[in-house]
Structure formats: C-alpha cells, structure tokens
Coordinates of C-alpha atoms in Angstrom, one line a residue:
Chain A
X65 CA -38.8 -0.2 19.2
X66 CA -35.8 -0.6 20.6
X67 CA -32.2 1.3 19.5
X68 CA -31.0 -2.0 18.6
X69 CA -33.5 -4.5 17.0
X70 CA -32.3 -7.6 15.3
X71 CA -28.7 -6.9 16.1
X72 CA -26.4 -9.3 18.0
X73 CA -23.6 -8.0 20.2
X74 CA -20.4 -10.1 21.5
X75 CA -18.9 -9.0 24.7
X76 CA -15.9 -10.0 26.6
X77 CA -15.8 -9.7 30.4
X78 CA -19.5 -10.4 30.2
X79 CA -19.8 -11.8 33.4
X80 CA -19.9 -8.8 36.2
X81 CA -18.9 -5.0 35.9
X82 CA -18.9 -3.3 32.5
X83 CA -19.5 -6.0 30.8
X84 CA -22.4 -7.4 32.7
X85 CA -23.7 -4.1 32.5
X86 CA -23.2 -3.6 28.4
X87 CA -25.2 -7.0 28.0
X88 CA -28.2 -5.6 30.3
X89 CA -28.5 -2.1 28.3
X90 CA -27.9 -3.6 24.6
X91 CA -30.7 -6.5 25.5
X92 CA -33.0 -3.4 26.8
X93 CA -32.4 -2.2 23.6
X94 CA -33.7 -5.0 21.6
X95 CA -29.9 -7.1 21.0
X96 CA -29.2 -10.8 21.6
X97 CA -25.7 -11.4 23.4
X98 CA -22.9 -13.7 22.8
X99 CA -20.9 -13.1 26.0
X100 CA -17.4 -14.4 27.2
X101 CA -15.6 -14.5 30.4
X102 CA -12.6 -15.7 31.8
X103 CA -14.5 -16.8 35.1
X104 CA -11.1 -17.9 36.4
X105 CA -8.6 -15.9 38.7
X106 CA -5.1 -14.6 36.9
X107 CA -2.7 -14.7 39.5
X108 CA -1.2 -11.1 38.7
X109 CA -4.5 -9.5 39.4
X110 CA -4.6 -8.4 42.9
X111 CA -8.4 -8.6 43.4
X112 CA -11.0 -11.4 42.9
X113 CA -11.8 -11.6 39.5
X114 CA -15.3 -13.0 37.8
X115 CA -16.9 -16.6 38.4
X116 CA -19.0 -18.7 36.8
X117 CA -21.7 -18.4 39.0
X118 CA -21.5 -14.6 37.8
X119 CA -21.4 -15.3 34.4
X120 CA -24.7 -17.6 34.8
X121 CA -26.1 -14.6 36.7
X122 CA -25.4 -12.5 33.7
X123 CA -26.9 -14.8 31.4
X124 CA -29.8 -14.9 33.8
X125 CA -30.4 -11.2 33.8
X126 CA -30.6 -11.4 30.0
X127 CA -32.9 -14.1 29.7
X128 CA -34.9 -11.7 32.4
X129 CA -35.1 -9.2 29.5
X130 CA -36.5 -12.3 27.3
X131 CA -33.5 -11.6 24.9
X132 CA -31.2 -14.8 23.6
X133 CA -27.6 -15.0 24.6
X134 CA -24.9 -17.6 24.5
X135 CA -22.0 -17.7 27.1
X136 CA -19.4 -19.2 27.4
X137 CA -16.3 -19.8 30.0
X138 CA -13.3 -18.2 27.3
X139 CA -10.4 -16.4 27.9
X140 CA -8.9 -14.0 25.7
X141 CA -5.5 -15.1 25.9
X142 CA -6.8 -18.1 24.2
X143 CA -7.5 -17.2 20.6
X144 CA -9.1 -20.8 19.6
X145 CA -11.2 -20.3 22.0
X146 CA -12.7 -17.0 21.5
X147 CA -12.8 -18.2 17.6
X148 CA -15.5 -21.2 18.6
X149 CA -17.6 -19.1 20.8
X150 CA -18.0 -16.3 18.5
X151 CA -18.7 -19.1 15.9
X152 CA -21.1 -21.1 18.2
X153 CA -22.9 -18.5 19.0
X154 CA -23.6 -16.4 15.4
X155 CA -24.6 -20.1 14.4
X156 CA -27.2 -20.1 17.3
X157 CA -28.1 -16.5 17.0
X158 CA -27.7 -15.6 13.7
X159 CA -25.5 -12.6 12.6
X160 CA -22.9 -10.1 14.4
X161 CA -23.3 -6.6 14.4
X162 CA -21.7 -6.0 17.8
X163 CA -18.2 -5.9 19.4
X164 CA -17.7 -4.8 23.0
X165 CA -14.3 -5.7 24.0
X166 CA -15.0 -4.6 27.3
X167 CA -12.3 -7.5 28.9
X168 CA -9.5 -6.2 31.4
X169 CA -7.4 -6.4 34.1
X170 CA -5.3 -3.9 36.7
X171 CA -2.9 -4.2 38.5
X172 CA 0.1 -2.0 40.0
X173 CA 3.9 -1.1 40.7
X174 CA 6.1 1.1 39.7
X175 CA 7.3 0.8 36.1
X176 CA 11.2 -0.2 37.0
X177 CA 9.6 -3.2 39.6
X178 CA 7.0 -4.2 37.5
X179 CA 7.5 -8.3 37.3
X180 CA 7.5 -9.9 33.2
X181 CA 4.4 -11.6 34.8
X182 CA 3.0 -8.7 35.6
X183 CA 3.5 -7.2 32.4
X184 CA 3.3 -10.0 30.7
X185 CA -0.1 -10.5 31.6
X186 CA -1.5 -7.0 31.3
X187 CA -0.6 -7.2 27.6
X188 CA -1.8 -10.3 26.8
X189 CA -5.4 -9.2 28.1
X190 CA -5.9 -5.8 28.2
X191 CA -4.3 -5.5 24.2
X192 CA -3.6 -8.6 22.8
X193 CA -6.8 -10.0 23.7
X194 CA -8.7 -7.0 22.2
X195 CA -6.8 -7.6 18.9
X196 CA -8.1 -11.5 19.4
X197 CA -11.5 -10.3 20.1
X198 CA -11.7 -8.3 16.9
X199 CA -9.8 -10.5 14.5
X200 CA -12.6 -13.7 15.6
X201 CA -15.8 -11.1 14.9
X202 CA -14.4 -9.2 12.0
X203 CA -15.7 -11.9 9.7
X204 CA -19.1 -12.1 10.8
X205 CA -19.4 -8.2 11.2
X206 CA -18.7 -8.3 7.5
X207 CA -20.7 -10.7 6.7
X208 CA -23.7 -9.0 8.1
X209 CA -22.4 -6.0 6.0
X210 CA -21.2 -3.6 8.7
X211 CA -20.7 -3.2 12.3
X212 CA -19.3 -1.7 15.2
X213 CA -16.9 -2.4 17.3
X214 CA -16.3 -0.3 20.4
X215 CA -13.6 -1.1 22.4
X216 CA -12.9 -0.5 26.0
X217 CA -9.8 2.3 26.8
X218 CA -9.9 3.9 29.8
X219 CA -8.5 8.2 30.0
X220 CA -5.5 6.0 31.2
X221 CA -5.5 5.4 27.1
X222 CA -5.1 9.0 26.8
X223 CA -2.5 10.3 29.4
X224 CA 0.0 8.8 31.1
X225 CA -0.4 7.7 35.1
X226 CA 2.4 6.6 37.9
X227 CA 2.7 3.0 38.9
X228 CA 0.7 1.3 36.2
X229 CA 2.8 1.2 32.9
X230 CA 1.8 -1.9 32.1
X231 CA -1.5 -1.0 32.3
X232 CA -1.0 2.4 30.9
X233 CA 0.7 0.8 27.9
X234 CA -1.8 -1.2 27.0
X235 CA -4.6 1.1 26.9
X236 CA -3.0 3.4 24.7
X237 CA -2.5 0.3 22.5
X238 CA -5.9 -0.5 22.1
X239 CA -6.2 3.5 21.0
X240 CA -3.5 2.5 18.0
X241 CA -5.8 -0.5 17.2
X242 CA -8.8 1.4 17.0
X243 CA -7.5 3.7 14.4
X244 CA -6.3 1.2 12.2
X245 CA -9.1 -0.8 12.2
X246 CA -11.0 2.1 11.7
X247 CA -8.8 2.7 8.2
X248 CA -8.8 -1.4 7.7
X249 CA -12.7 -1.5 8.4
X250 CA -13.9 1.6 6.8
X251 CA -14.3 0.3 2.9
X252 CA -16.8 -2.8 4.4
X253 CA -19.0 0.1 6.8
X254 CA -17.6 -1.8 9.8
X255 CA -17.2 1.4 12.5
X256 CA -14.3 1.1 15.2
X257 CA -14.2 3.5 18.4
X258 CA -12.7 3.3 21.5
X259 CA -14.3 4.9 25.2
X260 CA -12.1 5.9 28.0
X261 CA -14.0 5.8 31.2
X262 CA -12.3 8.0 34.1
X263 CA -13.0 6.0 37.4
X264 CA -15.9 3.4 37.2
X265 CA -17.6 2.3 40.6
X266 CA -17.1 -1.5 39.6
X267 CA -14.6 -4.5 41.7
X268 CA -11.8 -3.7 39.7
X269 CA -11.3 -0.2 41.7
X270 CA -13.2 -0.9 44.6
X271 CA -10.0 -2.7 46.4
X272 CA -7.4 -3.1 49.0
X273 CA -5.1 -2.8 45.7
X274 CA -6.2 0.8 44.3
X275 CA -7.1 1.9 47.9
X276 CA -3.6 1.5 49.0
X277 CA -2.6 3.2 45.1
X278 CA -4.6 6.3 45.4
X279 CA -4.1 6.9 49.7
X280 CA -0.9 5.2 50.1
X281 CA -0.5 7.9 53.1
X282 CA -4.1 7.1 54.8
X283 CA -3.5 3.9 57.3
X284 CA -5.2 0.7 56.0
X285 CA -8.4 1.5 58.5
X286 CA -8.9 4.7 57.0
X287 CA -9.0 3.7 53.4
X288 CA -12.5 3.6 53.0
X289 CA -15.1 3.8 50.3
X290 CA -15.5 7.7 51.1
X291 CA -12.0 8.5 51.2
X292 CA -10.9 6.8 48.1
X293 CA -14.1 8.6 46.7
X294 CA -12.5 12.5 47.8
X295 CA -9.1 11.0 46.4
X296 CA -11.1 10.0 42.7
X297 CA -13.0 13.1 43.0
X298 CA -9.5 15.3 42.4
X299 CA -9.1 13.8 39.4
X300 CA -12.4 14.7 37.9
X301 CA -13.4 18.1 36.5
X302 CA -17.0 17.6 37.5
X303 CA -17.6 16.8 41.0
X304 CA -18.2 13.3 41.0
X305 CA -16.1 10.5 42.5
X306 CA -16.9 8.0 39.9
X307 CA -19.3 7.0 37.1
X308 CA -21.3 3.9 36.9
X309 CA -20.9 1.5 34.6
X310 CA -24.3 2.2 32.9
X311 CA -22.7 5.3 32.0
X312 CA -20.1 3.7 30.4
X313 CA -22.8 0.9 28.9
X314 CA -25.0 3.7 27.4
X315 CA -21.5 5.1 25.2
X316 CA -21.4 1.6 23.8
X317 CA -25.1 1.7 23.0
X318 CA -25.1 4.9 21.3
X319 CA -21.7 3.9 19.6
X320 CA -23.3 0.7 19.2
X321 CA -26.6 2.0 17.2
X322 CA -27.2 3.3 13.9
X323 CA -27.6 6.8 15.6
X324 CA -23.8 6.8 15.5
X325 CA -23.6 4.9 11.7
X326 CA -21.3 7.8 10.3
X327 CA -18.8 7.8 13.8
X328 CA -15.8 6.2 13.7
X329 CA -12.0 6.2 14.5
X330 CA -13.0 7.9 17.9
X331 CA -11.8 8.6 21.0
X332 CA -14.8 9.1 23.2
X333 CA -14.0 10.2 26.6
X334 CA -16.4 9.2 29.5
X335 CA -14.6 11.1 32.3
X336 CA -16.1 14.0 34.2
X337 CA -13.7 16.0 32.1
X338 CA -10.8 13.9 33.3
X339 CA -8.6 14.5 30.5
X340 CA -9.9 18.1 29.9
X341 CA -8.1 18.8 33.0
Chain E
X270 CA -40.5 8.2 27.5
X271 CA -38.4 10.8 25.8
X272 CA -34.9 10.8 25.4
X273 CA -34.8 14.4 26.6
X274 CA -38.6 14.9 27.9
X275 CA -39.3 18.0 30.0
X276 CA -36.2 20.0 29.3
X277 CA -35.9 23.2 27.2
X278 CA -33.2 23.6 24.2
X279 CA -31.9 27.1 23.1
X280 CA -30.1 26.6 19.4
X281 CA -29.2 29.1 17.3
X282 CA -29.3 29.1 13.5
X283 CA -32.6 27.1 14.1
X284 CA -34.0 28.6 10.3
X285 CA -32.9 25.2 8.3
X286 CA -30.1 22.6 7.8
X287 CA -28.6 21.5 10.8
X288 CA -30.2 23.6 13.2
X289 CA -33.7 22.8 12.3
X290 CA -32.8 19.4 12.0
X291 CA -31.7 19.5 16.3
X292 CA -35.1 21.6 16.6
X293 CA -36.9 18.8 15.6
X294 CA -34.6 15.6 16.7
X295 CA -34.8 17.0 20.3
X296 CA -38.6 17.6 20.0
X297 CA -39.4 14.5 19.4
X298 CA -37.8 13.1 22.2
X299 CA -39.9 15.7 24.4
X300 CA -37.9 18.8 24.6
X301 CA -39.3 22.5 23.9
X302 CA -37.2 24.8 21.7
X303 CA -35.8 28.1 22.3
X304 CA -34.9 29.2 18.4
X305 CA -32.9 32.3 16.7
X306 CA -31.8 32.5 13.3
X307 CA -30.1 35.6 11.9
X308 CA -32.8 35.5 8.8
X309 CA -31.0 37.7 6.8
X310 CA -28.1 37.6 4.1
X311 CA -24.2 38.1 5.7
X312 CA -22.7 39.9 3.0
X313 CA -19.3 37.8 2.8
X314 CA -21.1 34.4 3.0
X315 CA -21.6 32.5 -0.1
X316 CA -25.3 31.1 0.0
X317 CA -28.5 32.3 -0.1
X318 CA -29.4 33.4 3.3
X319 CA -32.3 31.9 5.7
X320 CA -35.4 33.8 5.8
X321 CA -38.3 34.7 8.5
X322 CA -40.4 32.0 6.4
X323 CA -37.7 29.1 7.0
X324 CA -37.6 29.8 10.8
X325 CA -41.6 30.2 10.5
X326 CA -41.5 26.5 9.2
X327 CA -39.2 25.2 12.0
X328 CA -41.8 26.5 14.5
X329 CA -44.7 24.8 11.9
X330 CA -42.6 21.2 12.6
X331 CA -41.8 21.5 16.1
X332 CA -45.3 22.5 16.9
X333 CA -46.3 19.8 14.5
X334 CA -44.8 17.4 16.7
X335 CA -46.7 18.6 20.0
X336 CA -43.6 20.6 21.7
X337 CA -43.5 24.3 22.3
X338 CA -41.2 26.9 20.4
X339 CA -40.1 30.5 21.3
X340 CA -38.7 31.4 17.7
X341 CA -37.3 34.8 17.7
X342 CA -35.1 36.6 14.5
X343 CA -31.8 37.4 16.0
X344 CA -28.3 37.7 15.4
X345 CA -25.6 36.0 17.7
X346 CA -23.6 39.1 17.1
X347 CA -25.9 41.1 19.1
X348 CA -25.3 39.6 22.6
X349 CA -28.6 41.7 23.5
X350 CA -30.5 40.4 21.4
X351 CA -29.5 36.7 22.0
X352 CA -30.2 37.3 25.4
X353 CA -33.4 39.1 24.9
X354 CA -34.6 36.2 23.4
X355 CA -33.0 33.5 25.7
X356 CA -34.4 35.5 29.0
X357 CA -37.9 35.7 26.9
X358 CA -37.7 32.0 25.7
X359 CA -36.9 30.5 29.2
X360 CA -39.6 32.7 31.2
X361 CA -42.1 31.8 28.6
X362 CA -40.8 27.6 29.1
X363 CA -39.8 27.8 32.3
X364 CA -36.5 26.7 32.6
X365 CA -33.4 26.1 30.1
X366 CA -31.1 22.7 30.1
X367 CA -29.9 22.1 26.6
X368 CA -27.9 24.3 24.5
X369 CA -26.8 23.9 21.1
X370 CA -24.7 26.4 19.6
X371 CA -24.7 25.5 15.8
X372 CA -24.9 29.4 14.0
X373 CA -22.4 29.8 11.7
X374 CA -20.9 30.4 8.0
X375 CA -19.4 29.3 5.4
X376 CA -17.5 31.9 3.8
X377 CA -16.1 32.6 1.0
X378 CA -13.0 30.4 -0.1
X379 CA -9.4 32.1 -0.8
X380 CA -6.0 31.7 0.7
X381 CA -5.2 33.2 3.5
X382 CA -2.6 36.1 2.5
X383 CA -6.0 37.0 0.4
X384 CA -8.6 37.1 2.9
X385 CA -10.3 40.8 2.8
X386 CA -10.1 42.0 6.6
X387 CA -14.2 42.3 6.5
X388 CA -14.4 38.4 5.7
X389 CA -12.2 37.8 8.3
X390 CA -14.1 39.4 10.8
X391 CA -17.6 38.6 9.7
X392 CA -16.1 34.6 10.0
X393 CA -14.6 34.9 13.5
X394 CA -17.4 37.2 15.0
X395 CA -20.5 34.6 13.7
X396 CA -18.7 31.1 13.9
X397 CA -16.2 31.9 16.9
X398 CA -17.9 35.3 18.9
X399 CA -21.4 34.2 18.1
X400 CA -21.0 31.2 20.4
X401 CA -19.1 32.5 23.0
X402 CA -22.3 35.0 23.0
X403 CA -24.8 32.3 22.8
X404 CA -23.0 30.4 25.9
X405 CA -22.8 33.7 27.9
X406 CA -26.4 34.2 27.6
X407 CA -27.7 31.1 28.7
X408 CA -25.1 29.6 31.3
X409 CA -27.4 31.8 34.3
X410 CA -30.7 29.9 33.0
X411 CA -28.4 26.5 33.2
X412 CA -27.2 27.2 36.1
X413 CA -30.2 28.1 37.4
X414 CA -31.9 24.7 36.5
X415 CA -29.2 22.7 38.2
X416 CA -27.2 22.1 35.4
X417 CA -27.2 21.5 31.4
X418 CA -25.5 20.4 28.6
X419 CA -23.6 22.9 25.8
X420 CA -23.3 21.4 22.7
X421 CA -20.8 23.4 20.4
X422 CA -21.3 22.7 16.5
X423 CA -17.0 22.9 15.2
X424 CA -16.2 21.0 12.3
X425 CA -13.4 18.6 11.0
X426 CA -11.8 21.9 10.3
X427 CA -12.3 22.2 14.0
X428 CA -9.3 19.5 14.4
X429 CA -7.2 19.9 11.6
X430 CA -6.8 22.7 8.8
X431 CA -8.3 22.6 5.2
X432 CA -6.3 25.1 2.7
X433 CA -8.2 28.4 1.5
X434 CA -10.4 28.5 4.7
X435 CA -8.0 29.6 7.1
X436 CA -10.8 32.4 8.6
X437 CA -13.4 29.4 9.0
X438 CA -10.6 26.7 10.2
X439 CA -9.4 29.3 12.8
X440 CA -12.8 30.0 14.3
X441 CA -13.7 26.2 14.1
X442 CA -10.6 25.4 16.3
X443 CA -10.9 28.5 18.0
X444 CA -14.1 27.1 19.4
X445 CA -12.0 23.8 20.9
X446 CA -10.1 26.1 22.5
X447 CA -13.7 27.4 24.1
X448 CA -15.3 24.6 24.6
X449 CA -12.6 23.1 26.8
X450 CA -12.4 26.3 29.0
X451 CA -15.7 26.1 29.3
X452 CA -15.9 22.4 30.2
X453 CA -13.5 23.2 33.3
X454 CA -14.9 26.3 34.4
X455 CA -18.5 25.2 34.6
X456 CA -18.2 21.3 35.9
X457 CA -18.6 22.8 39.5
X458 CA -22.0 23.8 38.0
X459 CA -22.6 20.2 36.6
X460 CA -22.7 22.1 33.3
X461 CA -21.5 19.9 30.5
X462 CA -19.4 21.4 27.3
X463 CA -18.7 19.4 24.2
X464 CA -18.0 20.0 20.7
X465 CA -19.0 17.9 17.5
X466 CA -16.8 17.6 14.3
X467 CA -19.0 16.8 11.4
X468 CA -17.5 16.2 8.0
X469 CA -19.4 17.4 5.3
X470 CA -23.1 17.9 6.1
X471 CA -25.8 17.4 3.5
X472 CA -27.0 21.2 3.7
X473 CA -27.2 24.2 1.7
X474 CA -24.2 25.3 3.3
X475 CA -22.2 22.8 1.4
X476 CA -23.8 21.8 -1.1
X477 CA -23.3 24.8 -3.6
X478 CA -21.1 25.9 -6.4
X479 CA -18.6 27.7 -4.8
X480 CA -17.7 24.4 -1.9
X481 CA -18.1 22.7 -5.6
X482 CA -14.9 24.7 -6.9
X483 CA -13.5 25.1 -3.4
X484 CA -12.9 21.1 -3.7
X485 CA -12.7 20.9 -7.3
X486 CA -9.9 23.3 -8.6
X487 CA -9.5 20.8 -11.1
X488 CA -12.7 21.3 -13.2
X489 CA -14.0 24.2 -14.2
X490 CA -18.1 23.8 -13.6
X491 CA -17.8 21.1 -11.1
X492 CA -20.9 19.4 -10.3
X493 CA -22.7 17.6 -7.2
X494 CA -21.3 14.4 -8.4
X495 CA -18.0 15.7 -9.3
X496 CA -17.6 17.1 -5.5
X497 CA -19.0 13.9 -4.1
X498 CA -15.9 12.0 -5.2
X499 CA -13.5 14.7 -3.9
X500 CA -16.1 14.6 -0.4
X501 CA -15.8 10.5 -0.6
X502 CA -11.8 10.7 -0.3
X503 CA -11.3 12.6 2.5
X504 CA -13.6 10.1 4.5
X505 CA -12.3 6.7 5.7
X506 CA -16.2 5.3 5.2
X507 CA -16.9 5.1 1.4
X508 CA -19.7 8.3 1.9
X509 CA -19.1 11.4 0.7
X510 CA -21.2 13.2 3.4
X511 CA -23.6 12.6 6.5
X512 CA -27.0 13.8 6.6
X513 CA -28.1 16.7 9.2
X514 CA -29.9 13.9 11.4
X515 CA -26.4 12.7 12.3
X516 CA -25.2 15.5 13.5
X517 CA -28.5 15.6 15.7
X518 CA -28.2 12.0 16.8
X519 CA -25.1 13.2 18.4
X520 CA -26.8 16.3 19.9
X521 CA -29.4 14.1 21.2
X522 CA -27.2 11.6 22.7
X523 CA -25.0 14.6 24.5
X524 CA -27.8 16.6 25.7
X525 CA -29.5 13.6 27.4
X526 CA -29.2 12.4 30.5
X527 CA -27.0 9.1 28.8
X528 CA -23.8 11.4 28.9
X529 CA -24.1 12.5 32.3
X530 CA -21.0 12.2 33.1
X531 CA -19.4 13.4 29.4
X532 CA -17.9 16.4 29.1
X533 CA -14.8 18.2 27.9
X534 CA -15.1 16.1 24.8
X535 CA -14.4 16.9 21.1
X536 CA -16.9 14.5 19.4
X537 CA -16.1 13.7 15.5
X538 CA -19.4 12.6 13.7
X539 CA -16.9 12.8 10.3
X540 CA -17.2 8.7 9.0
X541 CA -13.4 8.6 10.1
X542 CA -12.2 12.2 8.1
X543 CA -9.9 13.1 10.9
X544 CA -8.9 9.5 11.6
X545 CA -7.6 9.0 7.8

C-alpha cells in the first residue's frame, strides 16, 4: 500500500532535478503525475536549463513505475497554458490532490547591477509562476475535497543572501503566499506549506555560475566539484556539502500524504541546520 | 520494510496519550522501545495521573506488535533514574537512535502574577528540565551509534503565548530555545534536534474540565462540545483538535531516515494555529 494511493500530483519543473525527482518518489508511492516543464532555455539563466528529451525521460521513468502521467512542454509564465495542462490532464487522470510547485530559476549579481531582465525574469518564475501554478489547481484540489500544495522555497526564503536579490526576493515571496493560502485554503481542507532546501546536488548549483559565486577567489581551474563542496559545507550546521534531491522529494511526500493531513501554513526547513545557524 | 526497522527509540511519558501513541507508531514501522513514565500523580497538575497498569499496557501493544520494550517507572526529574533506565534499556537493545522527548504537564491554569512558586517549578522542571535530562542521558548511546534523531514534543504555546499558562508557555518556548542549541552543538555528531508544535491533542491532557473552563470563561460548566468550538477557532483548518497519531506521523517521519538531512527545525502539526 503505498503512502499515496489514488492521488494525483501536478508538478512544475518536472523534467530533471527536483522535480524529476518528486514525480519518481510520489509514483513509488502509489500517485499518477501531471508534470510540466518549460523544456526551453531563459536567456537570464546562466546555466543549461531542461529539454524535452528530459522531460520524455521523466515521463519514461514514471511509466517505469507503471504509474500514469501526462506531460506537457508549459511554462509558468504562461498562465493559459498551465490552465489547459492541469485541465487536460485531471480530465485524463481523474482528480488532483497534489501541487508541487517545484519550478525555478537562479541566477546572480549584485542587487544595485541586477538587469530588469534579470529581475524581471526571476519574478515572473520563481513567484509569479507559483501563484499561477496554484490558482490553475486550486479548483480541482477542491473539487476532490482537499489537498496539498507544497511549494518549493529554498532557506534563501528564510534569510537573506549577497548577490541574489532577485532570487532572494522571490523566495521569501512564495513564503507570504504560502501563508495566505494556507488562511484562503483552510475552510475547504486544502493544506499549503512551503520547504526550503539549503544546497541541493542538482544542475542548477552544479555550475560555472555558482562556482564562480561561492569561490570567487579560487582561479577558474580550481573551482571544482570538491571545492565548491568545502565552500557549501560552511554553510551547513551538519557536515554535509549538500542534500540530494530525494531528500527534498521525501518532504513533499510526507507533506504530500495524509500522515501530514492536520500540517499546514509551514515553513519546513530541509537544510542541515542552515538556518539554525 | 520499516520506516524505522532496526533502530531503538527512548520516549518518555510512554504510559498513554501521546507517548504511547509514538511507542506504538514507531513499532510498527520496526523500532524497539525504550519507555519511562513517571506513573504517579504531580501534585500541581490537573488530571488524573498515569499509572504502572497504563505503562504495563503500552508494553502489552508494543509487544503485541512483535517489537521489544524496556518499560521502566521513572521520573525525568531524576536524571539518575532516566539514565538508569536509558543505560539499562540500550544494553538490553543494543544500541539507541531515536529519541522522543514528549513527558510533560498541563498545569493548572491562572495568570501569571498568580502562579504559586511550587507550580512554577513543578511546570519548568517536568516540561523544560525533564527534557534537557532526557537529552543528556541518551546523546552518549546516540553518539555511540553514529548518530540519531531528538524529537522534542513543545506545543503551539511553544511559538506563541496563550494567556493564564505563562509557567507552561515559558517552558514550551523554553524548549525552542533547547532544541536549537542542541541542533548546532550536536550536527558534528550527525545528531538531529527538532521540535513539534501540536495544537490541541485528543488526550486526557486536554480533554478535561479544567482546559474546558481554561477556554471557556464564558460558561460556567462548559462541556466537550462547548470547548470544541472555542478549539475550532484558533485553528485555520475547520478541526478543533488532531488526534495523537498525528503527532506520531510527524515523529515517524523525523526519526526516519527521510529527514536525514532535517534538523534545527520547529515543526507545527497545529492545522495552521500559529499560521492564523
């Protein structure tokens, strides 16, 4: 019996990372997955961002676990578009219990050099597109008579951290949308948290980008895995570089299940004590 | 597979309600149990106490289920005793990873200029010194195993006050406090420290007459129903209280292996209380 029988859970970001990794442990579990994905480069985002070959891959992984999902190329700038993927795919699979808005971005500079692009960008993803992401799936979660949404922060949601504002801003953003949602939700037993991962050992922080962010002082040949990893390691209270995402993945699940059906309005940490610190 | 098979829990107030209720969450998903329970009536606390027969019926369940219990009669008070029965409990089981620190009182209600100095102290050395105790006790056997996760029972009044409590609110947030020191000075160990922040609990502890006129100054012989109301308002879900099984779900999911990497966490299980 898995933790979550019969439930269906919509992801963004689905198609590598976090989110790849959410769809995996929720379909272990016993869910069927509608998951989106921009599959497209921004051209803000210093790093390679997800394909479509890696979205296919996800969906392939799924199938692997003989568990039903429907993806689809969306990204959650685009409102319309998130609205007829959710609605395609709880017409195909049913109901939606599920939110993971997992979908995000980084990039850097300092706060006075930032470009509106830049910023511009970060917002529209990492906080607008949450509030999209929600607003499409609200309706189905409360037609299935509850839910839970669990949306992606990061301990940059928490406290504050030089040369990202943009990104910095938003996550805290999402932490003021949790808690109203939370209040909004509450009266139809829909549940809304938010998990703020320190580190995760994922594409969007293993880069030239975040290398060069975290040992600006190391020359470009020394910034390797390792040494990024003693850098990460400072922030941490336990002694651990990073997490993996299947750390992060198993917060969603237990948010996720009806283990956690009285939790909500949370700030759930995932940091090695990050934040404690 | 279990959730948490082959490790060892120690939790005290293991005699009923919550505490029971972790006893027999984490034994079915394989642990053993290292139990204490005072057993005995705490004069300035407001319910009838836990006897030797309700800690005999925790071991009758857990044993029921196939795990082993070490279930010994102590008070967290007595730091000897606590770690009589820790050392005992762990040399009999062999190791200790799991510890769930969820002893503690109610009280008696009245406003803080009125507290009688014995209350006080009876409050702050169970709810606040009692866990302290029970951490000191068993962070060798942790550390000995490699590692471990503390789970520290606080409340709601853990994060934000409650008027006419003020000796139960203070040793709820004294325990954040705690918990976070904690967090930091044993992550070198890969010892894990959190806290959980229930709101009201479906247990003895709350569900009596004098929590009934604690929330209901209005009434004169409030009943069950008439607290439920008052309980349903200061959650943001429309339930006036969680069930002790929640509370363990969230032991469970902290002592296992899933939150590896969680610690230093204050962890509401309140259906959005301190959100509202």
């Amino acid at each position: 019996m898995g933790r979550l029988d019969g439930k269906v859970a919509f992801i963004t970001g689905a198609a590598r990372g976090q989110g790849r990794s959410h769809a995996l442990r929720m379909a272990q579990e016993g869910a069927d997955i509608i998951g989106v994905d921009i599959a497209e480069q921004i051209s803000t985002v210093p790093y390679a961002m997800a394909t479509q070959e890696d979205l296919d891959e996800t969906v392939r992984q799924v199938e692997a676990l003989d568990r039903r999902i429907v993806a689809r190329k969306v990204d959650v700038r685009d409102g319309e578009a998130l609205r007829a993927a959710v609605d395609e795919g709880v017409a195909e699979l049913g109901r939606l219990d599920i939110v993971a808005a997992n979908a995000g971005i980084f990039s850097s500079g300092a706060a006075e050099e930032l470009t509106e692009e830049q910023w511009g960008d970060m917002i529209e993803v990492n906080l607008s597109g949450v509030w999209r992401t929600c607003k499409v799936a609200i309706p189905h979660l409360r037609a299935a008579g509850g839910g839970s949404i669990i949306i992606t922060s990061s301990t940059a949601g928490l406290n504050g951290f030089p040369n990202f504002a943009h990104y910095v801003s938003a996550k805290h953003g999402v932490v003021g949308l949790m808690r109203t949602l939370a209040l909004e939700l509450a009266p139809d037993m829909i549940r809304v948290n938010s998990v703020h991962p320190t580190s995760v050992d994922t594409d969007m922080i293993q880069n030239e980008t975040m290398y060069e962010l975290f040992a600006p002082d190391l020359e470009p040949q020394q910034r390797t895995r390792e040494a990024l990893g003693e850098r990460f390691t400072t922030l941490n209270a336990l002694p651990i570089p990073w997490v993996e995402a299947v750390d992060i993945s198993n917060a969603v699940l237990f948010l996720a299940s009806d283990e956690a059906r009285y939790i909500t309005g949370v700030t759930l940490p995932v940091d090695a004590g990050q934040t404690t610190k | 597979m279990g959730r948490v098979e082959g490790k060892v829990a120690f939790i005290t107030g293991a005699a009923r309600g919550q505490g029971r209720s972790h006893a027999l969450r984490l034994a079915e998903e394989g642990a053993d149990i290292i139990a204490i329970d005072i057993c005995e009536a705490v004069p300035t606390n407001n319910i009838p106490p836990a006897s030797e027969k309700d800690l005999q019926e925790t071991v009758r369940q857990v044993e029921a289920l196939d795990r082993r219990i070490i279930a010994t009669k102590a008070d967290v008070r007595d730091y000897d005793a606590v770690k009589a029965a820790v050392d005992e409990g762990v040399a009999q089981l062999g190791r200790l990873d799991i510890v769930a620190a969820n002893a503690g009182i109610a009280g008696t209600p009245s406003r803080a200029e009125e507290i009688p100095e014995d209350h006080w102290t009876e409050m702050i050395d169970i709810n606040l010194s009692g866990v302290w105790k029970s951490c000191k006790a068993a962070i060798p056997h942790l550390r000995a195993s490699g590692g471990g996760s503390i789970i520290i029972t606080s409340s709601d009044a853990g994060l934000f006050a409650y008027p006419n409590i003020a000796h139960y609110v203070s040793a709820k947030h004294g325990l954040v406090g705690l918990m976070r020191t904690l967090a930091l000075e044993l992550a070198p160990d890969m010892i894990r420290v959190n806290s959980i922040h229930p709101t009201t609990v479906s247990t003895d502890m709350v569900l009596n007459d004098t929590i009934y006129r604690l929330f209901r100054p209005d009434l004169d012989n409030p009943t069950k129903d008439d607290f439920a109301e008052a309980a349903t308002a200061m959650n943001a879900l429309p339930v006036p209280w969680v069930e002790a099984v929640d509370i363990s779900n969230a032991v469970l999911w902290l002592a296992s292996d899933e939150a590896r990497y969680v610690t230093g966490v204050p962890l509401p299980v309140d259906a959005g209380a301190a959100v509202k």
